[in-house]
CSV table of C-alpha atoms in Angstrom, one decimal:
chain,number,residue,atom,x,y,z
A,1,UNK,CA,12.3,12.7,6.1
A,2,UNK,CA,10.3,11.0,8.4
A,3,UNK,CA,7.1,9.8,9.7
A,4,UNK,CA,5.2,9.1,12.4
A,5,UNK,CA,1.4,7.5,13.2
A,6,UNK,CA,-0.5,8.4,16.8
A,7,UNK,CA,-3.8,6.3,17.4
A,8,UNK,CA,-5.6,5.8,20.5
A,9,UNK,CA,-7.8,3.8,18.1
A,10,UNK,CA,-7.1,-0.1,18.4
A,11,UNK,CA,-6.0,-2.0,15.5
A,12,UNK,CA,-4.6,-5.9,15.1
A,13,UNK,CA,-0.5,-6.4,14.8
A,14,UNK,CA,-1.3,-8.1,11.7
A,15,UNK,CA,-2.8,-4.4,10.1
A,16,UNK,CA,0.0,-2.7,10.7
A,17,UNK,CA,2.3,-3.2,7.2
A,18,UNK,CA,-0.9,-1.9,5.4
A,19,UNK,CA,-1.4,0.9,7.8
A,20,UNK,CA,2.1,2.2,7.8
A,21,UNK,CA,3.1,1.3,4.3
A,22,UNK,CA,3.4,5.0,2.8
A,23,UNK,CA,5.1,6.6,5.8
A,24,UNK,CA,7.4,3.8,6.6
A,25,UNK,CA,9.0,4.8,3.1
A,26,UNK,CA,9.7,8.3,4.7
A,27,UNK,CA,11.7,6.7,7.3
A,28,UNK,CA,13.8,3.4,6.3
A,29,UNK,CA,16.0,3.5,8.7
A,30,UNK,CA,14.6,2.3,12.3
A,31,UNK,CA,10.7,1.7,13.1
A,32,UNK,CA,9.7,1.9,16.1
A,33,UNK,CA,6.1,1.4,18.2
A,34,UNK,CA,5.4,2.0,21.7
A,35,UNK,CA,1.9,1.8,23.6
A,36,UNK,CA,1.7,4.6,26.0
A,37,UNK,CA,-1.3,5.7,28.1
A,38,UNK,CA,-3.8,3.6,25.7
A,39,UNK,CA,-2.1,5.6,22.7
A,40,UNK,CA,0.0,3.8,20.1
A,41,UNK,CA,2.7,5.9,18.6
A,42,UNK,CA,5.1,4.8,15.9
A,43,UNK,CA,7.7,6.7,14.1
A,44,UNK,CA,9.6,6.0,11.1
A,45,UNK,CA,13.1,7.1,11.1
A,46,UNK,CA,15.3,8.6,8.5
A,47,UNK,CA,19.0,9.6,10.3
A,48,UNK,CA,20.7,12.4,8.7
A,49,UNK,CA,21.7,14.9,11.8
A,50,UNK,CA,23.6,13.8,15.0
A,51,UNK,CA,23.0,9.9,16.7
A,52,UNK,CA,20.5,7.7,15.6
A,53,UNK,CA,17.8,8.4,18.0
A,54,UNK,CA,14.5,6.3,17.7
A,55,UNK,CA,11.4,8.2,18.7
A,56,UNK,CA,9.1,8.8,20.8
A,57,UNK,CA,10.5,11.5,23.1
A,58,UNK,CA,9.2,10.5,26.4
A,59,UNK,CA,9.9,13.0,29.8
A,60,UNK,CA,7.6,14.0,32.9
A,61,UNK,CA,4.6,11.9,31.4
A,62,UNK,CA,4.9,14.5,28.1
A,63,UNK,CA,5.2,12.3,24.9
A,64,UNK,CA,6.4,13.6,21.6
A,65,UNK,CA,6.8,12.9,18.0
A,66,UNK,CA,9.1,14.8,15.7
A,67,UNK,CA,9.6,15.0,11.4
A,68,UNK,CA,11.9,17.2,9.7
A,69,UNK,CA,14.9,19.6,10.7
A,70,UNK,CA,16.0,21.8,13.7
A,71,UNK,CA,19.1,24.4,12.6
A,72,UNK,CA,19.2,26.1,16.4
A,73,UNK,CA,19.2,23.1,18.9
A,74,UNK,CA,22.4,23.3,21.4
A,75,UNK,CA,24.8,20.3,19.6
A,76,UNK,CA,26.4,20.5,23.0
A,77,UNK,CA,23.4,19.2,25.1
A,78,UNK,CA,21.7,17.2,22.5
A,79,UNK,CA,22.4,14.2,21.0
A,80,UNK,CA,19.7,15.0,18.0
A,81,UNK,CA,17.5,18.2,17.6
A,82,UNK,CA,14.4,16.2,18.4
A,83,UNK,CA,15.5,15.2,21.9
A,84,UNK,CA,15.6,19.4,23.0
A,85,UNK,CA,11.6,20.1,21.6
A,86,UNK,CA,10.2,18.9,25.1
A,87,UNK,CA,12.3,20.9,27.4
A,88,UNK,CA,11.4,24.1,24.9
A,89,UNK,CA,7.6,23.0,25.5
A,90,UNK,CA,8.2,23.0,29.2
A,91,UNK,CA,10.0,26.1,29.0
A,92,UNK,CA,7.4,27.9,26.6
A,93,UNK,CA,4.5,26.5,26.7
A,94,UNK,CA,2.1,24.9,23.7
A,95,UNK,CA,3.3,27.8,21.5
A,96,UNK,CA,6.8,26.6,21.5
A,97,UNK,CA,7.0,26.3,18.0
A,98,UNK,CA,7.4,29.9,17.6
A,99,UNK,CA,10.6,29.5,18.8
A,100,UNK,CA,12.3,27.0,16.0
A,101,UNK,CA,14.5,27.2,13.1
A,102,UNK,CA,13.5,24.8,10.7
A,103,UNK,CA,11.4,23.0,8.6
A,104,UNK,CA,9.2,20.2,10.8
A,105,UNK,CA,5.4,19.0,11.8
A,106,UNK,CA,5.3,17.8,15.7
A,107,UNK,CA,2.6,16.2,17.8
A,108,UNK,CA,3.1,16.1,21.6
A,109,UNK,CA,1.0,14.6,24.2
A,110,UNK,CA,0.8,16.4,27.6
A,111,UNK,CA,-0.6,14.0,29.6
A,112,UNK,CA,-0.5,16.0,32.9
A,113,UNK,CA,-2.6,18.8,31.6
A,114,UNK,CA,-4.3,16.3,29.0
A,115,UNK,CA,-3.5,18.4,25.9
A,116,UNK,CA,-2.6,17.8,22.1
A,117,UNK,CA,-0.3,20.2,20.5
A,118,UNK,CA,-0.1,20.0,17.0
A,119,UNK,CA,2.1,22.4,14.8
A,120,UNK,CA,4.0,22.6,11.3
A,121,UNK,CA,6.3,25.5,10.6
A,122,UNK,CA,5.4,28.5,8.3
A,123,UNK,CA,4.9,26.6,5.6
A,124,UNK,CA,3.9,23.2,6.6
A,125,UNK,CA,6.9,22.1,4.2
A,126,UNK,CA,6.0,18.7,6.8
A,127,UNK,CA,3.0,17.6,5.9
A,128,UNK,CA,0.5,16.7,9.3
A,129,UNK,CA,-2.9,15.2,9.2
A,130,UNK,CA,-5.7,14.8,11.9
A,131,UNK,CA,-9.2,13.2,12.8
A,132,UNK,CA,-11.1,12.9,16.0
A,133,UNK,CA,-14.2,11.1,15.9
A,134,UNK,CA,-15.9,9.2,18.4
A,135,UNK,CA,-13.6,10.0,21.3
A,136,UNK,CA,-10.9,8.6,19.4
A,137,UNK,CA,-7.6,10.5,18.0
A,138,UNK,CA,-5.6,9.6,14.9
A,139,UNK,CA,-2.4,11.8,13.4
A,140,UNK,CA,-0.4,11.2,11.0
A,141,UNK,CA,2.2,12.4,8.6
A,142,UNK,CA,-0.1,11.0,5.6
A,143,UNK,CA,-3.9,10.7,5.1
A,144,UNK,CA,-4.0,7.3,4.4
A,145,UNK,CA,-2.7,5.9,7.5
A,146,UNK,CA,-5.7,7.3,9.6
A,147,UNK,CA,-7.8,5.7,6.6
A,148,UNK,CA,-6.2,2.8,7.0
A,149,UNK,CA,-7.7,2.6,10.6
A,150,UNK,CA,-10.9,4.1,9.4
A,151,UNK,CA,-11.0,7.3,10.4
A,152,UNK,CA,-13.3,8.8,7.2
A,153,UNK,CA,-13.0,12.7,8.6
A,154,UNK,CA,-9.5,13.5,7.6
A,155,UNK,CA,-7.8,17.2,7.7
A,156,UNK,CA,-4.7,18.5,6.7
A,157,UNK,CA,-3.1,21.2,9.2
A,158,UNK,CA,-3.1,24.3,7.7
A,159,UNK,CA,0.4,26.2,7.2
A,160,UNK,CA,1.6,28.6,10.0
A,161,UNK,CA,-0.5,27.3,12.6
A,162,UNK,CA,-0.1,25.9,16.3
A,163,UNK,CA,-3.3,24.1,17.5
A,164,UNK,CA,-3.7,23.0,20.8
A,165,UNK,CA,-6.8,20.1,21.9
A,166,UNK,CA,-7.7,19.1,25.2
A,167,UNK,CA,-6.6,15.4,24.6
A,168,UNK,CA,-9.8,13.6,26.4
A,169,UNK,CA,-12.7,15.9,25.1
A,170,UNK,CA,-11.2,17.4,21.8
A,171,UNK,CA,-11.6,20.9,22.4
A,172,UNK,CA,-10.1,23.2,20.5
A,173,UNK,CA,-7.7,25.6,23.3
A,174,UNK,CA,-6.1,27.7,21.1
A,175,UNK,CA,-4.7,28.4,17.6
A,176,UNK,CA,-2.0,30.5,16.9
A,177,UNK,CA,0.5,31.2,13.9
A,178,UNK,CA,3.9,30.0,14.0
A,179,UNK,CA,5.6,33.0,12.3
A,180,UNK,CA,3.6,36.0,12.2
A,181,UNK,CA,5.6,38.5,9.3
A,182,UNK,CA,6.2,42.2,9.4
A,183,UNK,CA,4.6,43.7,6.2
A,184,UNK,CA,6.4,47.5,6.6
A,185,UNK,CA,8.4,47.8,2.9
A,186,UNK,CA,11.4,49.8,4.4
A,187,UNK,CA,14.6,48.1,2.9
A,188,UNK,CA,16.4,49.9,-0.1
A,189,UNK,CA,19.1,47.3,-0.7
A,190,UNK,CA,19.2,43.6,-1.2
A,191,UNK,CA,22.0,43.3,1.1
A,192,UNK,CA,19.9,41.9,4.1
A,193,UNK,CA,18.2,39.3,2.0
A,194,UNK,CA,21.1,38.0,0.1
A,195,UNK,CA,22.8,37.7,3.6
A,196,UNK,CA,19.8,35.4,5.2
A,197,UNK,CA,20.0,33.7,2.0
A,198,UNK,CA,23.3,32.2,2.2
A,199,UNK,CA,22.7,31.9,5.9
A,200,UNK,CA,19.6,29.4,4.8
A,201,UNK,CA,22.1,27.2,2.0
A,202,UNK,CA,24.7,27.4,5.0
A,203,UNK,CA,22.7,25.9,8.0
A,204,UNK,CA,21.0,23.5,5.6
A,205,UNK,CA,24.2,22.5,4.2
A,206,UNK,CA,27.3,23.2,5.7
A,207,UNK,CA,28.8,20.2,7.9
A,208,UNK,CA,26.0,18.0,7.3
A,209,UNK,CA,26.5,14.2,7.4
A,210,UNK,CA,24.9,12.9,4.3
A,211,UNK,CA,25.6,14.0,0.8
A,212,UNK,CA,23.4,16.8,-0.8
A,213,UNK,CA,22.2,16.9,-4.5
A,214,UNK,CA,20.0,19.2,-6.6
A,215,UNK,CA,17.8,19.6,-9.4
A,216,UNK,CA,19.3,22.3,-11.9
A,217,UNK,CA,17.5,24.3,-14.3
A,218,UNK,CA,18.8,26.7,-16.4
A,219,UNK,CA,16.7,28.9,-14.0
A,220,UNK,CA,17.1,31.4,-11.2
A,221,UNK,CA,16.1,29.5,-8.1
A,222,UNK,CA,18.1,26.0,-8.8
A,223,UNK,CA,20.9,28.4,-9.8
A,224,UNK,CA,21.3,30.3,-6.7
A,225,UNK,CA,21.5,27.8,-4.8
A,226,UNK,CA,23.5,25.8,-6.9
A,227,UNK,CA,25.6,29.1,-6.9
A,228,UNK,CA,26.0,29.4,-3.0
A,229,UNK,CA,26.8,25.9,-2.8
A,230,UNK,CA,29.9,26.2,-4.7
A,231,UNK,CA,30.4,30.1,-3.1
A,232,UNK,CA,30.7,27.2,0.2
A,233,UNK,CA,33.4,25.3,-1.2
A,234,UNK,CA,30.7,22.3,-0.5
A,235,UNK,CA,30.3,19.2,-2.1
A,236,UNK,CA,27.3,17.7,-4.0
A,237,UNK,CA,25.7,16.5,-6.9
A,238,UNK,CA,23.5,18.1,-9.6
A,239,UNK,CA,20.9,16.3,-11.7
A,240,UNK,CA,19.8,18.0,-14.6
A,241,UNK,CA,16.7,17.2,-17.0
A,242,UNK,CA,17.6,18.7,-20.4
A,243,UNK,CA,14.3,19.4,-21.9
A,244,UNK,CA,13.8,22.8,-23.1
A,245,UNK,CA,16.3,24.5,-21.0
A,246,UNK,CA,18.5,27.0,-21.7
A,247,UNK,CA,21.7,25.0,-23.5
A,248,UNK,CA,24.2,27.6,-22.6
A,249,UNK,CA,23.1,28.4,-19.7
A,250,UNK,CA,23.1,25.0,-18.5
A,251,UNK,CA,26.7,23.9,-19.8
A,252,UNK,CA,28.7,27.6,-18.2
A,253,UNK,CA,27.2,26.1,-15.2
A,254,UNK,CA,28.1,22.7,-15.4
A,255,UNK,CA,31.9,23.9,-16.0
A,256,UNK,CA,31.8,25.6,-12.6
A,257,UNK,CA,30.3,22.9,-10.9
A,258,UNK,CA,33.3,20.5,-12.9
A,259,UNK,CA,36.2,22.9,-11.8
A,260,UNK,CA,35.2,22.6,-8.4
A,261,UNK,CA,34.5,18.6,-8.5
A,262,UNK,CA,31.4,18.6,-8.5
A,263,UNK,CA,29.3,16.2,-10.1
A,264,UNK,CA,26.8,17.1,-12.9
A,265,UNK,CA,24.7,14.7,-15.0
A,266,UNK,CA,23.0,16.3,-17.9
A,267,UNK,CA,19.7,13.9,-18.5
A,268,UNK,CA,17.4,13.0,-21.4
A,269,UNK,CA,13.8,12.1,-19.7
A,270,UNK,CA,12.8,9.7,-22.2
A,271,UNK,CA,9.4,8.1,-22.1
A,272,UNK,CA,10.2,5.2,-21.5
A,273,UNK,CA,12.3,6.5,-18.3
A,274,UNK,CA,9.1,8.7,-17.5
A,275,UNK,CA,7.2,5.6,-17.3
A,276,UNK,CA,9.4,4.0,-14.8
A,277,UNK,CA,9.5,7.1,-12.8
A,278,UNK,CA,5.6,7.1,-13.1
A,279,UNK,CA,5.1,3.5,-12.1
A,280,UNK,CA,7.0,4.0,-8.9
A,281,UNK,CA,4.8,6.9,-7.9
A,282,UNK,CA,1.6,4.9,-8.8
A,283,UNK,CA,2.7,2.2,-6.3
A,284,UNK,CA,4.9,4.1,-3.7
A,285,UNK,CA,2.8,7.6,-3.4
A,286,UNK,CA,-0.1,8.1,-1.7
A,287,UNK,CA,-3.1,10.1,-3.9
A,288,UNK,CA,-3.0,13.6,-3.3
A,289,UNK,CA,-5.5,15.9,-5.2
A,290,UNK,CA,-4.7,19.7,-4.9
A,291,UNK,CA,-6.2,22.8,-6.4
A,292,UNK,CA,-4.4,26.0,-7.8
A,293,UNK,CA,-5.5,29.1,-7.9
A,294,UNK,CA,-5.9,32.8,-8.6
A,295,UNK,CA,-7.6,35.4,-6.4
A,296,UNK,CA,-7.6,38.2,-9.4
A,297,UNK,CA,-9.2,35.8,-12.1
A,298,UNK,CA,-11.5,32.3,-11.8
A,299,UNK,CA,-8.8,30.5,-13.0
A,300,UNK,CA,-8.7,27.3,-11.4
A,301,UNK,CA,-6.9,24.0,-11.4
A,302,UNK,CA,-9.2,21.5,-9.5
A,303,UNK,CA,-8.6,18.3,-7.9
A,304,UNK,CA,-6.0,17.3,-9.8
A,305,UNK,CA,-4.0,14.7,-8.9
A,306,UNK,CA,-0.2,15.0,-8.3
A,307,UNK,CA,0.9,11.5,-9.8
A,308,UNK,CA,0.1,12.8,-12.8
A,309,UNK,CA,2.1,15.7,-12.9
A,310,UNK,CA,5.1,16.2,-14.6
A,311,UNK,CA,7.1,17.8,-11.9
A,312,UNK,CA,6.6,15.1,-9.9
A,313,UNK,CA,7.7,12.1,-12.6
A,314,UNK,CA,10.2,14.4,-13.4
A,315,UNK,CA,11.7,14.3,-9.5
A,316,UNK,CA,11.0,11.3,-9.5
A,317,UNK,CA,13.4,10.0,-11.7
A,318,UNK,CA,16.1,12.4,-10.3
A,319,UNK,CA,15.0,10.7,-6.7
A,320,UNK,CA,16.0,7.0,-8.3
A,321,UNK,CA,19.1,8.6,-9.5
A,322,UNK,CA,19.6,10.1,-6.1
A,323,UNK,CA,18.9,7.1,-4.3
A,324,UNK,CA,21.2,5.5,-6.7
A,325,UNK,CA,24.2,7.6,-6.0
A,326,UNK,CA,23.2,7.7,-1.9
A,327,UNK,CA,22.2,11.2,-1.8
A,328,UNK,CA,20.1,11.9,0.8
A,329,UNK,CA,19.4,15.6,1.2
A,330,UNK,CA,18.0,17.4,-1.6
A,331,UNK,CA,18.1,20.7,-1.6
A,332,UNK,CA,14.6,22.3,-3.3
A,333,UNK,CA,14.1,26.0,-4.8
A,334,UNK,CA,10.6,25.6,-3.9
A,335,UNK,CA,8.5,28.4,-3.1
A,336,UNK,CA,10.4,31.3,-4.6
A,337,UNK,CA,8.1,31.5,-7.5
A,338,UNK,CA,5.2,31.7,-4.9
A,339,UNK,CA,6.7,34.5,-2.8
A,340,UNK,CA,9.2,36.7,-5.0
A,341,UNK,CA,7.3,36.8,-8.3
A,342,UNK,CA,4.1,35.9,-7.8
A,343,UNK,CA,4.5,33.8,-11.4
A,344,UNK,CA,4.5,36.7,-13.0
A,345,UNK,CA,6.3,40.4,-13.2
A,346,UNK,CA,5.8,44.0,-13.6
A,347,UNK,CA,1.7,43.3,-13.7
A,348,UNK,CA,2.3,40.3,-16.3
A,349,UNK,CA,1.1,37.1,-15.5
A,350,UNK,CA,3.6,34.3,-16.5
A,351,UNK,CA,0.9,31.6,-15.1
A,352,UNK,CA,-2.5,32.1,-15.4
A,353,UNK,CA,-2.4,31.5,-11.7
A,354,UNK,CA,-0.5,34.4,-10.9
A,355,UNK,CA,-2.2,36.5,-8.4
A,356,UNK,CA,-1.1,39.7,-9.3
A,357,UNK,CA,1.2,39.4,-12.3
A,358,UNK,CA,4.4,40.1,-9.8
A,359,UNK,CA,3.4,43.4,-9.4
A,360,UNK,CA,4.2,44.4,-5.8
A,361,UNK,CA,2.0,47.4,-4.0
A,362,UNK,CA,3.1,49.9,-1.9
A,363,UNK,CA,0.7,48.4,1.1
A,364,UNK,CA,1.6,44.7,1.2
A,365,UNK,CA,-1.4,44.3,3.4
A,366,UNK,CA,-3.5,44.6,0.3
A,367,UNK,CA,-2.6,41.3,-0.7
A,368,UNK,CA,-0.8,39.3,1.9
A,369,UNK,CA,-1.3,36.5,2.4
A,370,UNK,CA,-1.7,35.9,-1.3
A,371,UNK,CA,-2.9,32.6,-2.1
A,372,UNK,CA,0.1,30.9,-3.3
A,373,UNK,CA,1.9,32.1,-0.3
A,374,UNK,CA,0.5,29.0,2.2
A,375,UNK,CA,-2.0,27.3,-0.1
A,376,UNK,CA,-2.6,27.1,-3.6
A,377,UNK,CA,0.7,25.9,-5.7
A,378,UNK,CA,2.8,26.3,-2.9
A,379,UNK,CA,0.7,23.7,-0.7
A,380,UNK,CA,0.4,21.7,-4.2
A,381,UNK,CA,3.7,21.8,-5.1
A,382,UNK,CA,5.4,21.3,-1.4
A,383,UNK,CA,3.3,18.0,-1.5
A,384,UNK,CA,5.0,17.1,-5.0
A,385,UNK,CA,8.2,16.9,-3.0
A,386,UNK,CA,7.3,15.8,0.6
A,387,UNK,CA,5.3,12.9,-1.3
A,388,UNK,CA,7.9,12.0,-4.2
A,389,UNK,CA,11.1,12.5,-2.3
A,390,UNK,CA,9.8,11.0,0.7
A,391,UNK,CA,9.0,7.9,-1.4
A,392,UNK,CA,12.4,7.2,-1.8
A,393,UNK,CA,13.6,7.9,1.6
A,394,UNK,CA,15.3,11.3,0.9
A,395,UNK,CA,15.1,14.5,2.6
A,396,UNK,CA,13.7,17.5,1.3
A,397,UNK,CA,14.9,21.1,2.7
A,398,UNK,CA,13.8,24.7,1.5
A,399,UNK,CA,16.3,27.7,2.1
A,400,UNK,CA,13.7,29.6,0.0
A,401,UNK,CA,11.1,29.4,2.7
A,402,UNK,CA,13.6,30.0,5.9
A,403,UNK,CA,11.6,32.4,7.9
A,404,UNK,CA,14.2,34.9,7.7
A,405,UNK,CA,14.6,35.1,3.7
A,406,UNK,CA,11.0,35.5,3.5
A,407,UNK,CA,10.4,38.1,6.0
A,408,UNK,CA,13.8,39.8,4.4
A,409,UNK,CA,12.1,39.6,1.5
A,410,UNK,CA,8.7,41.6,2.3
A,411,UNK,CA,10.9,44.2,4.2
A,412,UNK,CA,12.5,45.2,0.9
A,413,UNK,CA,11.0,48.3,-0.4
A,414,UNK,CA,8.2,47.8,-3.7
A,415,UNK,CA,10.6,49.8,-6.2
A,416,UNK,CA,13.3,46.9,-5.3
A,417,UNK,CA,10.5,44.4,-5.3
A,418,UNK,CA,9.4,45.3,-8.8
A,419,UNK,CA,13.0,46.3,-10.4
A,420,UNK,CA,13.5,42.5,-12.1
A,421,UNK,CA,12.3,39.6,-12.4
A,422,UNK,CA,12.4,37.8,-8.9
A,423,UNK,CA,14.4,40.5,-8.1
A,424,UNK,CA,16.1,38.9,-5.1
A,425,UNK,CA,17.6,36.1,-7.2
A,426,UNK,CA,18.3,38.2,-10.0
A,427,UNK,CA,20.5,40.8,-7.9
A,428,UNK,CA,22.2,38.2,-6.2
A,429,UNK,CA,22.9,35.7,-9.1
A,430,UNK,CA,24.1,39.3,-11.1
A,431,UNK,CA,26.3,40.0,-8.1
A,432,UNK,CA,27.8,36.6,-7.7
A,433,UNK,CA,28.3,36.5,-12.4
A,434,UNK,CA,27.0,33.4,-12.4
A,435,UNK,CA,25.4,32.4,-15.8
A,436,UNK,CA,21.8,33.1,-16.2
A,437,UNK,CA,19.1,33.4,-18.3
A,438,UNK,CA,17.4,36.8,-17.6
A,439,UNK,CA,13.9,36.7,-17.0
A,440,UNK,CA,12.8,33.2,-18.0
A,441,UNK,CA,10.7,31.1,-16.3
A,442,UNK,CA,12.3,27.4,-16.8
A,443,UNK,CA,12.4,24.3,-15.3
A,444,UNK,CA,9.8,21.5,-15.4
């Protein structure tokens, strides 16, 4: 992960450490700051695909600023995915996005035609905040940067969106989705998805320089993509937090992971670790309040705040043992609870935040975009590991929400849809006899 700050706002030298302090966790590998065109831009950088390359991107007076991970650049002509996104803007314009693989939020400066594009992927799984006031710009991977340089009108992009600015009188151009889906159910086998499923462990994976680690549950998601991994012959580590998981489950997995030589640490979260874990986020994490919800009841979880969530002390003490151990790239199951159950199945809610109990309809238009699918828990929960990981300079990647497993996914016809329990994971994890605990929902 990294991290970046763009001002044209003037600030003192001495400010800076206090500005920067959140983000430049996201990125401890090379800071850098450059004053171009009255605009400061700084990025944080965390190495983990081809050459360390600092940032900005600079060519033809366009100036650009880059977080997360490209899977499609040409390796042959590029030294690191970032250095190919301002040949694709001159190629295809200020929608270019549309055009990556990967998980990222980007701001680039066109100073010939004085605009701003800002953009996320589908999912803003890279979080990307904005404020123009008073003629002035700030943008930055957090919110309490532009705070910090007191900025008091602070927006979050919204997932799946492109916006384009005129850079000296902030109007808004244009706004356009990143990914915009198919919603025609016509698929009658899982075959398709299962295939863009290991293609999303395998890009995210496969040859990569640093090491990888999970979080295993006794679950479905962790496990297939713990099952994939090993399918790949690749090498990582598992953390597991005991808990009230599934026993057997957990320890048939652990002996496949062991035969292969993988590493798997089975983990009592005691309180006193919790606080520990909990300390780090009070002093390392930025606030961040989020609201879940349900569009079928008034259920509501509002403004609550994410240090105080137990997901989020619970990856944070798998983050210190991560850090520990000098894994970099964890690999998340976030977001298939969102988008293949709906936290719930066959019209029964497992959450109360479930927006249709998992119950798929024969026009997906009905319902999509549900709220969970960009907002909601997904938004809440993406923040949990954008915020946490990123704390201690890890990476976070999602084959879950790979534009092509989703869009597999709603192309699947509603009798598949609604046959099991995230039916997706349950086919493929039956197909692949790897230990499982049929339809529970587990994992903290």
């Amino acid at each position: 992960m990294c991290s970046f700050i763009v001002t044209n706002r003037k600030f003192k030298d001495e400010e800076l450490s206090k500005i920067n302090y959140f983000t430049q966790l996201r990125g401890p590998d090379v800071t850098s700051v450059e004053t171009i065109n009255g605009y400061t831009f700084l990025h944080n950088l965390l190495s983990i695909t081809g050459d360390l390359t600092v940032q900005p991107f600079k060519k033809d007076n366009i100036v650009c600023l880059y977080n997360g991970e490209l899977y499609d650049y040409d390796k042959e002509k590029y030294k690191s995915d970032g250095e190919s996104l301002i040949d694709l803007y001159l190629e295809q314009g200020p929608l270019f996005t549309q055009k990556l693989d990967g998980e990222f939020a980007i701001v680039l400066f066109d100073f010939n035609k004085d605009l701003i594009v800002l953009s996320t992927d589908a999912f803003s799984t890279k979080p990307l905040w904005f404020s123009e006031e008073q003629g002035e710009w700030g943008i930055a991977t957090y919110r309490t940067p532009l705070e910090s340089l007191g900025f008091s009108h602070c927006t979050k992009l919204k997932a799946n969106t492109i916006r384009v600015s005129k850079m000296s009188s902030h109007i808004l151009v244009q706004e356009a989705p990143v990914v915009t889906y198919d919603l025609t159910q016509h698929k009658d086998t899982f075959d398709d998805w299962t295939k863009a499923f290991e293609e999303s462990i395998a890009k995210r994976t496969v040859g990569v320089r640093e090491n990888i680690f999970i979080g295993l549950s006794s679950g479905y998601d962790s496990g297939a993509i713990c099952c994939q991994l090993l399918k790949n012959n690749s090498k990582f580590k598992a953390y597991s937090v005991v808990g009230s998981e599934n026993i057997d489950v957990l320890s048939k997995r652990n002996y496949l992971m062991q035969s292969r030589g993988n590493e798997h640490d089975l983990l009592n979260f005691t309180p006193q670790l919790r606080h520990i874990a909990h300390q780090h986020i009070e002093n390392n994490v930025e606030e961040f309040k989020y609201t879940i919800r349900s569009m079928s009841s008034d259920y509501n979880e509002y403004w609550l705040s994410l240090k105080d969530d137990n997901g989020s002390n619970g990856l944070s003490f798998i983050s210190s043992l991560a850090k520990r151990d000098n894994n970099k790239i964890y690999i998340s199951g976030q977001g298939a609870d969102e988008l293949f159950a709906d936290y719930g199945f066959n019209g029964e809610k497992k959450y109360p935040h479930s927006n249709f109990g998992g119950l798929f309809p024969e026009d997906l238009s009905t319902i999509f975009p549900w709220p969970s699918v960009y907002e909601s828990s997904m938004e809440s929960y993406l923040a949990k590991e954008e915020h946490v990981a990123g704390s201690y300079g890890l990476e976070a990647r999602y084959p879950f929400l790979d534009p092509k497993v989703v869009q597999e996914f709603l192309w699947i016809t509603p009798e598949l849809k609604n046959s099991n329990y995230k039916s997706v994971i349950h086919n493929y994890l039956q197909e692949n006899n790897f230990p499982m605990a049929v339809n529970e929902k587990i994992g903290f």
